[in-house]
Amino acid sequence: MVTKPVALILGAGPRVGTAVAEKFVSNGYNVAVASRKGSQVTKGALALQADFANPETIPGIFHTAIREFGISPSVVIYNAGTLTPPPDPESVLSIPPKSVASDLIVNTVSAYAAAQQAVLSWEALPAETKKTFIFTGNIQNISILPIPLMLDAGMGKSASAYWIGAADTLYASKGYRFFYADERHVDGKNKGMSLDGAAHGSFYAQLANHETVPWHATFVKDKGYVKF
């Protein structure tokens, strides 16, 4: 009996997270989807509850998925994110430091914890199995958006992009891949709130096959990787 590969998706938004889960289920993966509410978002996927504000809970999510499916997830996708609106909409520095810190935990620290657990769990998989970590990013790691509301999100994307790029380089000898996925318009501009869930699903499935794409994986709907 052939064991199905496992994909673990952390963060189940109505667009990207759900569409990505559906794509991996259709590709024959056993899929676990962790979300704050732990509600069923995708038919055929295991629903798990998660508290991304507490990175100490991340190992438990991996243990549950491994216990359920019998093997470690070869694909781990971090799609969770949060932000705090500034009390003064015109002041980028009006967000309380405590809120900035708590948002960074969700946007960066828990993602780092997930990558750490992925590496640990991959040691149990056969050497020939392709191991992939994907972080749902955007243009904010290279472009400053002058919008106070986006401060915490931008800080998280920028910080995460750094360690993802470092991990992809430093784990290359093991064949592990780490991607910062960044959907763009055809002209390279930021997609903002017009992200396409199905496009993420298709591209993430390509990344799981370790196609020749750099860690900063900019992509366009129906085109796949495009260098900007």
PDB file of C-alpha atoms in Angstrom:
ATOM      1  CA  MET A   1       0.000   0.000   0.000  1.00  0.00           C
ATOM      2  CA  VAL A   2       1.401   3.386  -1.051  1.00  0.00           C
ATOM      3  CA  THR A   3       1.377   5.963   1.727  1.00  0.00           C
ATOM      4  CA  LYS A   4      -0.034   9.300   0.698  1.00  0.00           C
ATOM      5  CA  PRO A   5       2.178  12.354   1.212  1.00  0.00           C
ATOM      6  CA  VAL A   6       1.018  14.814   3.847  1.00  0.00           C
ATOM      7  CA  ALA A   7       0.561  18.579   3.606  1.00  0.00           C
ATOM      8  CA  LEU A   8       0.108  20.655   6.759  1.00  0.00           C
ATOM      9  CA  ILE A   9      -1.467  24.073   6.247  1.00  0.00           C
ATOM     10  CA  LEU A  10      -1.267  26.560   9.098  1.00  0.00           C
ATOM     11  CA  GLY A  11      -3.856  29.281   8.695  1.00  0.00           C
ATOM     12  CA  ALA A  12      -7.103  28.676   6.830  1.00  0.00           C
ATOM     13  CA  GLY A  13      -8.330  31.925   5.345  1.00  0.00           C
ATOM     14  CA  PRO A  14     -11.364  31.878   3.017  1.00  0.00           C
ATOM     15  CA  ARG A  15      -9.257  32.512  -0.075  1.00  0.00           C
ATOM     16  CA  VAL A  16      -5.676  31.305   0.041  1.00  0.00           C
ATOM     17  CA  GLY A  17      -5.738  28.715   2.826  1.00  0.00           C
ATOM     18  CA  THR A  18      -8.913  27.027   1.657  1.00  0.00           C
ATOM     19  CA  ALA A  19      -7.917  26.993  -2.009  1.00  0.00           C
ATOM     20  CA  VAL A  20      -4.471  25.608  -1.242  1.00  0.00           C
ATOM     21  CA  ALA A  21      -5.972  22.853   0.903  1.00  0.00           C
ATOM     22  CA  GLU A  22      -8.392  21.910  -1.866  1.00  0.00           C
ATOM     23  CA  LYS A  23      -5.554  21.752  -4.403  1.00  0.00           C
ATOM     24  CA  PHE A  24      -3.422  19.425  -2.303  1.00  0.00           C
ATOM     25  CA  VAL A  25      -6.385  17.182  -1.520  1.00  0.00           C
ATOM     26  CA  SER A  26      -7.116  16.933  -5.255  1.00  0.00           C
ATOM     27  CA  ASN A  27      -3.441  16.102  -5.866  1.00  0.00           C
ATOM     28  CA  GLY A  28      -3.696  13.061  -3.616  1.00  0.00           C
ATOM     29  CA  TYR A  29      -2.260  14.406  -0.376  1.00  0.00           C
ATOM     30  CA  ASN A  30      -3.530  13.779   3.091  1.00  0.00           C
ATOM     31  CA  VAL A  31      -4.121  17.336   4.275  1.00  0.00           C
ATOM     32  CA  ALA A  32      -4.331  18.815   7.771  1.00  0.00           C
ATOM     33  CA  VAL A  33      -5.558  22.397   8.102  1.00  0.00           C
ATOM     34  CA  ALA A  34      -4.932  24.255  11.361  1.00  0.00           C
ATOM     35  CA  SER A  35      -6.938  27.373  12.124  1.00  0.00           C
ATOM     36  CA  ARG A  36      -7.872  29.478  15.128  1.00  0.00           C
ATOM     37  CA  LYS A  37     -11.392  28.039  15.249  1.00  0.00           C
ATOM     38  CA  GLY A  38     -10.442  24.552  14.114  1.00  0.00           C
ATOM     39  CA  SER A  39     -13.472  24.418  11.841  1.00  0.00           C
ATOM     40  CA  GLN A  40     -13.765  22.222   8.763  1.00  0.00           C
ATOM     41  CA  VAL A  41     -12.932  24.358   5.730  1.00  0.00           C
ATOM     42  CA  THR A  42     -12.062  21.749   3.128  1.00  0.00           C
ATOM     43  CA  LYS A  43     -13.790  18.454   2.412  1.00  0.00           C
ATOM     44  CA  GLY A  44     -11.410  15.571   2.959  1.00  0.00           C
ATOM     45  CA  ALA A  45      -8.986  17.552   5.125  1.00  0.00           C
ATOM     46  CA  LEU A  46      -8.293  17.070   8.825  1.00  0.00           C
ATOM     47  CA  ALA A  47      -9.333  20.182  10.787  1.00  0.00           C
ATOM     48  CA  LEU A  48      -7.121  21.184  13.717  1.00  0.00           C
ATOM     49  CA  GLN A  49      -7.371  24.054  16.174  1.00  0.00           C
ATOM     50  CA  ALA A  50      -4.338  26.275  16.585  1.00  0.00           C
ATOM     51  CA  ASP A  51      -3.253  29.296  18.581  1.00  0.00           C
ATOM     52  CA  PHE A  52      -0.696  31.068  16.407  1.00  0.00           C
ATOM     53  CA  ALA A  53      -0.270  33.704  19.105  1.00  0.00           C
ATOM     54  CA  ASN A  54       1.543  31.026  21.119  1.00  0.00           C
ATOM     55  CA  PRO A  55       4.447  29.419  19.212  1.00  0.00           C
ATOM     56  CA  GLU A  56       4.809  26.824  21.969  1.00  0.00           C
ATOM     57  CA  THR A  57       1.666  25.137  20.610  1.00  0.00           C
ATOM     58  CA  ILE A  58       3.143  24.555  17.133  1.00  0.00           C
ATOM     59  CA  PRO A  59       4.866  21.220  17.961  1.00  0.00           C
ATOM     60  CA  GLY A  60       1.533  19.802  19.140  1.00  0.00           C
ATOM     61  CA  ILE A  61      -0.025  20.526  15.738  1.00  0.00           C
ATOM     62  CA  PHE A  62       2.723  18.532  14.026  1.00  0.00           C
ATOM     63  CA  HIS A  63       2.393  15.672  16.504  1.00  0.00           C
ATOM     64  CA  THR A  64      -1.363  15.477  15.909  1.00  0.00           C
ATOM     65  CA  ALA A  65      -0.958  15.417  12.118  1.00  0.00           C
ATOM     66  CA  ILE A  66       1.751  12.753  12.326  1.00  0.00           C
ATOM     67  CA  ARG A  67      -0.344  10.653  14.690  1.00  0.00           C
ATOM     68  CA  GLU A  68      -3.357  10.902  12.372  1.00  0.00           C
ATOM     69  CA  PHE A  69      -1.585  10.138   9.096  1.00  0.00           C
ATOM     70  CA  GLY A  70       1.318   8.002  10.271  1.00  0.00           C
ATOM     71  CA  ILE A  71       4.056  10.063   8.595  1.00  0.00           C
ATOM     72  CA  SER A  72       5.494  13.558   8.799  1.00  0.00           C
ATOM     73  CA  PRO A  73       4.186  16.293   6.490  1.00  0.00           C
ATOM     74  CA  SER A  74       6.539  16.758   3.558  1.00  0.00           C
ATOM     75  CA  VAL A  75       4.832  20.046   2.685  1.00  0.00           C
ATOM     76  CA  VAL A  76       4.281  22.704   5.358  1.00  0.00           C
ATOM     77  CA  ILE A  77       2.517  25.946   4.458  1.00  0.00           C
ATOM     78  CA  TYR A  78       2.287  28.942   6.773  1.00  0.00           C
ATOM     79  CA  ASN A  79      -0.643  31.120   5.829  1.00  0.00           C
ATOM     80  CA  ALA A  80      -1.567  32.735   9.158  1.00  0.00           C
ATOM     81  CA  GLY A  81      -1.331  36.463   9.660  1.00  0.00           C
ATOM     82  CA  THR A  82      -2.720  39.359  11.665  1.00  0.00           C
ATOM     83  CA  LEU A  83      -2.420  43.100  12.168  1.00  0.00           C
ATOM     84  CA  THR A  84      -3.531  45.782  14.598  1.00  0.00           C
ATOM     85  CA  PRO A  85      -5.150  48.937  13.174  1.00  0.00           C
ATOM     86  CA  PRO A  86      -3.411  52.067  14.475  1.00  0.00           C
ATOM     87  CA  PRO A  87      -5.527  53.997  17.008  1.00  0.00           C
ATOM     88  CA  ASP A  88      -4.651  57.106  15.012  1.00  0.00           C
ATOM     89  CA  PRO A  89      -5.263  56.118  11.364  1.00  0.00           C
ATOM     90  CA  GLU A  90      -2.848  58.807  10.228  1.00  0.00           C
ATOM     91  CA  SER A  91       0.026  57.796  12.522  1.00  0.00           C
ATOM     92  CA  VAL A  92       2.100  54.740  11.700  1.00  0.00           C
ATOM     93  CA  LEU A  93       3.659  54.891  15.163  1.00  0.00           C
ATOM     94  CA  SER A  94       0.458  54.963  17.193  1.00  0.00           C
ATOM     95  CA  ILE A  95       0.121  51.166  17.502  1.00  0.00           C
ATOM     96  CA  PRO A  96       0.904  50.087  21.092  1.00  0.00           C
ATOM     97  CA  PRO A  97       4.230  48.215  21.358  1.00  0.00           C
ATOM     98  CA  LYS A  98       2.441  45.303  23.037  1.00  0.00           C
ATOM     99  CA  SER A  99       0.241  44.889  19.963  1.00  0.00           C
ATOM    100  CA  VAL A 100       3.217  45.132  17.623  1.00  0.00           C
ATOM    101  CA  ALA A 101       4.963  42.387  19.594  1.00  0.00           C
ATOM    102  CA  SER A 102       1.923  40.089  19.676  1.00  0.00           C
ATOM    103  CA  ASP A 103       1.357  40.532  15.929  1.00  0.00           C
ATOM    104  CA  LEU A 104       5.000  39.695  15.225  1.00  0.00           C
ATOM    105  CA  ILE A 105       4.536  36.428  17.088  1.00  0.00           C
ATOM    106  CA  VAL A 106       1.742  35.395  14.718  1.00  0.00           C
ATOM    107  CA  ASN A 107       3.357  36.814  11.592  1.00  0.00           C
ATOM    108  CA  THR A 108       6.934  35.704  12.157  1.00  0.00           C
ATOM    109  CA  VAL A 109       7.742  33.791  15.339  1.00  0.00           C
ATOM    110  CA  SER A 110       5.111  31.079  14.947  1.00  0.00           C
ATOM    111  CA  ALA A 111       6.064  30.731  11.280  1.00  0.00           C
ATOM    112  CA  TYR A 112       9.664  30.239  12.386  1.00  0.00           C
ATOM    113  CA  ALA A 113       8.503  27.664  14.950  1.00  0.00           C
ATOM    114  CA  ALA A 114       6.627  25.831  12.190  1.00  0.00           C
ATOM    115  CA  ALA A 115       9.714  25.759   9.970  1.00  0.00           C
ATOM    116  CA  GLN A 116      11.745  24.485  12.910  1.00  0.00           C
ATOM    117  CA  GLN A 117       9.286  21.651  13.483  1.00  0.00           C
ATOM    118  CA  ALA A 118       9.198  20.900   9.772  1.00  0.00           C
ATOM    119  CA  VAL A 119      12.965  20.384   9.688  1.00  0.00           C
ATOM    120  CA  LEU A 120      12.827  18.142  12.750  1.00  0.00           C
ATOM    121  CA  SER A 121       9.993  16.043  11.326  1.00  0.00           C
ATOM    122  CA  TRP A 122      11.612  15.746   7.887  1.00  0.00           C
ATOM    123  CA  GLU A 123      14.428  13.707   9.397  1.00  0.00           C
ATOM    124  CA  ALA A 124      11.939  10.830   9.662  1.00  0.00           C
ATOM    125  CA  LEU A 125      11.084  10.909   5.939  1.00  0.00           C
ATOM    126  CA  PRO A 126      12.975   9.035   3.207  1.00  0.00           C
ATOM    127  CA  ALA A 127      15.877  10.953   1.693  1.00  0.00           C
ATOM    128  CA  GLU A 128      14.248  10.956  -1.739  1.00  0.00           C
ATOM    129  CA  THR A 129      11.080  12.651  -0.470  1.00  0.00           C
ATOM    130  CA  LYS A 130      10.863  16.300  -1.480  1.00  0.00           C
ATOM    131  CA  LYS A 131      10.522  18.515   1.596  1.00  0.00           C
ATOM    132  CA  THR A 132       8.996  21.960   1.217  1.00  0.00           C
ATOM    133  CA  PHE A 133       8.118  24.914   3.452  1.00  0.00           C
ATOM    134  CA  ILE A 134       6.036  27.718   1.941  1.00  0.00           C
ATOM    135  CA  PHE A 135       5.248  31.060   3.566  1.00  0.00           C
ATOM    136  CA  THR A 136       2.449  33.171   2.112  1.00  0.00           C
ATOM    137  CA  GLY A 137       4.110  36.532   1.631  1.00  0.00           C
ATOM    138  CA  ASN A 138       3.570  39.651  -0.442  1.00  0.00           C
ATOM    139  CA  ILE A 139       5.550  42.570  -1.836  1.00  0.00           C
ATOM    140  CA  GLN A 140       6.159  44.124   1.595  1.00  0.00           C
ATOM    141  CA  ASN A 141       9.532  42.468   2.095  1.00  0.00           C
ATOM    142  CA  ILE A 142      10.983  44.654  -0.666  1.00  0.00           C
ATOM    143  CA  SER A 143       8.546  47.572  -0.942  1.00  0.00           C
ATOM    144  CA  ILE A 144       7.365  49.996   1.710  1.00  0.00           C
ATOM    145  CA  LEU A 145       3.627  50.567   1.544  1.00  0.00           C
ATOM    146  CA  PRO A 146       2.938  54.048   3.040  1.00  0.00           C
ATOM    147  CA  ILE A 147      -0.216  52.833   4.764  1.00  0.00           C
ATOM    148  CA  PRO A 148      -0.245  52.931   8.605  1.00  0.00           C
ATOM    149  CA  LEU A 149      -2.705  50.020   8.739  1.00  0.00           C
ATOM    150  CA  MET A 150      -0.180  47.711   7.067  1.00  0.00           C
ATOM    151  CA  LEU A 151       2.700  48.328   9.490  1.00  0.00           C
ATOM    152  CA  ASP A 152       2.543  45.116  11.518  1.00  0.00           C
ATOM    153  CA  ALA A 153       1.917  42.978   8.448  1.00  0.00           C
ATOM    154  CA  GLY A 154       4.892  44.534   6.669  1.00  0.00           C
ATOM    155  CA  MET A 155       7.189  44.039   9.642  1.00  0.00           C
ATOM    156  CA  GLY A 156       6.197  40.376   9.778  1.00  0.00           C
ATOM    157  CA  LYS A 157       6.659  39.772   6.048  1.00  0.00           C
ATOM    158  CA  SER A 158      10.062  41.479   6.036  1.00  0.00           C
ATOM    159  CA  ALA A 159      11.349  39.568   9.058  1.00  0.00           C
ATOM    160  CA  SER A 160      10.071  36.236   7.767  1.00  0.00           C
ATOM    161  CA  ALA A 161      11.559  36.753   4.315  1.00  0.00           C
ATOM    162  CA  TYR A 162      15.025  37.039   5.858  1.00  0.00           C
ATOM    163  CA  TRP A 163      15.027  33.725   7.705  1.00  0.00           C
ATOM    164  CA  ILE A 164      13.260  31.949   4.839  1.00  0.00           C
ATOM    165  CA  GLY A 165      15.961  33.053   2.417  1.00  0.00           C
ATOM    166  CA  ALA A 166      18.656  32.026   4.876  1.00  0.00           C
ATOM    167  CA  ALA A 167      17.045  28.619   5.474  1.00  0.00           C
ATOM    168  CA  ASP A 168      16.669  27.898   1.759  1.00  0.00           C
ATOM    169  CA  THR A 169      20.373  28.551   1.269  1.00  0.00           C
ATOM    170  CA  LEU A 170      21.659  26.790   4.352  1.00  0.00           C
ATOM    171  CA  TYR A 171      19.519  23.645   3.999  1.00  0.00           C
ATOM    172  CA  ALA A 172      20.186  23.269   0.273  1.00  0.00           C
ATOM    173  CA  SER A 173      22.625  20.410   0.910  1.00  0.00           C
ATOM    174  CA  LYS A 174      19.776  18.396   2.421  1.00  0.00           C
ATOM    175  CA  GLY A 175      17.444  19.150  -0.463  1.00  0.00           C
ATOM    176  CA  TYR A 176      15.040  21.115   1.693  1.00  0.00           C
ATOM    177  CA  ARG A 177      13.296  24.071   0.033  1.00  0.00           C
ATOM    178  CA  PHE A 178      11.918  27.175   1.723  1.00  0.00           C
ATOM    179  CA  PHE A 179       9.808  29.634  -0.280  1.00  0.00           C
ATOM    180  CA  TYR A 180       8.437  33.110   0.332  1.00  0.00           C
ATOM    181  CA  ALA A 181       5.487  33.115  -2.099  1.00  0.00           C
ATOM    182  CA  ASP A 182       4.498  36.530  -3.427  1.00  0.00           C
ATOM    183  CA  GLU A 183       1.614  36.894  -5.906  1.00  0.00           C
ATOM    184  CA  ARG A 184       1.807  39.904  -8.226  1.00  0.00           C
ATOM    185  CA  HIS A 185      -0.134  41.533 -10.998  1.00  0.00           C
ATOM    186  CA  VAL A 186       1.215  40.943 -14.505  1.00  0.00           C
ATOM    187  CA  ASP A 187       3.076  44.270 -14.315  1.00  0.00           C
ATOM    188  CA  GLY A 188       4.734  43.252 -11.045  1.00  0.00           C
ATOM    189  CA  LYS A 189       2.635  45.473  -8.822  1.00  0.00           C
ATOM    190  CA  ASN A 190       1.293  44.405  -5.436  1.00  0.00           C
ATOM    191  CA  LYS A 191      -1.893  42.309  -5.493  1.00  0.00           C
ATOM    192  CA  GLY A 192      -3.108  43.766  -2.214  1.00  0.00           C
ATOM    193  CA  MET A 193      -6.532  42.415  -1.291  1.00  0.00           C
ATOM    194  CA  SER A 194      -7.088  40.887  -4.738  1.00  0.00           C
ATOM    195  CA  LEU A 195      -5.125  37.709  -4.062  1.00  0.00           C
ATOM    196  CA  ASP A 196      -6.282  34.717  -6.092  1.00  0.00           C
ATOM    197  CA  GLY A 197      -6.730  31.579  -3.981  1.00  0.00           C
ATOM    198  CA  ALA A 198      -6.743  29.137  -6.888  1.00  0.00           C
ATOM    199  CA  ALA A 199      -3.553  30.699  -8.283  1.00  0.00           C
ATOM    200  CA  HIS A 200      -1.863  30.138  -4.931  1.00  0.00           C
ATOM    201  CA  GLY A 201      -3.025  26.525  -4.897  1.00  0.00           C
ATOM    202  CA  SER A 202      -1.624  25.814  -8.358  1.00  0.00           C
ATOM    203  CA  PHE A 203       1.673  27.572  -7.667  1.00  0.00           C
ATOM    204  CA  TYR A 204       2.163  25.972  -4.261  1.00  0.00           C
ATOM    205  CA  ALA A 205       1.658  22.552  -5.840  1.00  0.00           C
ATOM    206  CA  GLN A 206       4.415  23.423  -8.317  1.00  0.00           C
ATOM    207  CA  LEU A 207       6.718  24.540  -5.519  1.00  0.00           C
ATOM    208  CA  ALA A 208       6.139  21.218  -3.737  1.00  0.00           C
ATOM    209  CA  ASN A 209       7.637  19.518  -6.792  1.00  0.00           C
ATOM    210  CA  HIS A 210      10.801  21.634  -6.354  1.00  0.00           C
ATOM    211  CA  GLU A 211      10.631  23.333  -9.709  1.00  0.00           C
ATOM    212  CA  THR A 212      13.534  25.677 -10.406  1.00  0.00           C
ATOM    213  CA  VAL A 213      12.274  28.727  -8.537  1.00  0.00           C
ATOM    214  CA  PRO A 214      14.253  30.950  -6.123  1.00  0.00           C
ATOM    215  CA  TRP A 215      13.253  31.304  -2.485  1.00  0.00           C
ATOM    216  CA  HIS A 216      11.559  34.654  -3.207  1.00  0.00           C
ATOM    217  CA  ALA A 217       8.933  33.039  -5.393  1.00  0.00           C
ATOM    218  CA  THR A 218       7.096  35.854  -7.171  1.00  0.00           C
ATOM    219  CA  PHE A 219       4.282  34.551  -9.331  1.00  0.00           C
ATOM    220  CA  VAL A 220       1.405  35.592 -11.573  1.00  0.00           C
ATOM    221  CA  LYS A 221      -1.896  33.807 -12.093  1.00  0.00           C
ATOM    222  CA  ASP A 222      -1.786  31.357 -15.031  1.00  0.00           C
ATOM    223  CA  LYS A 223       1.930  32.047 -15.532  1.00  0.00           C
ATOM    224  CA  GLY A 224       3.613  30.613 -12.459  1.00  0.00           C
ATOM    225  CA  TYR A 225       6.989  32.022 -11.443  1.00  0.00           C
ATOM    226  CA  VAL A 226       7.833  35.394 -12.939  1.00  0.00           C
ATOM    227  CA  LYS A 227      10.975  37.290 -11.992  1.00  0.00           C
ATOM    228  CA  PHE A 228      10.424  40.966 -11.212  1.00  0.00           C
TER     229      PHE A 228
END
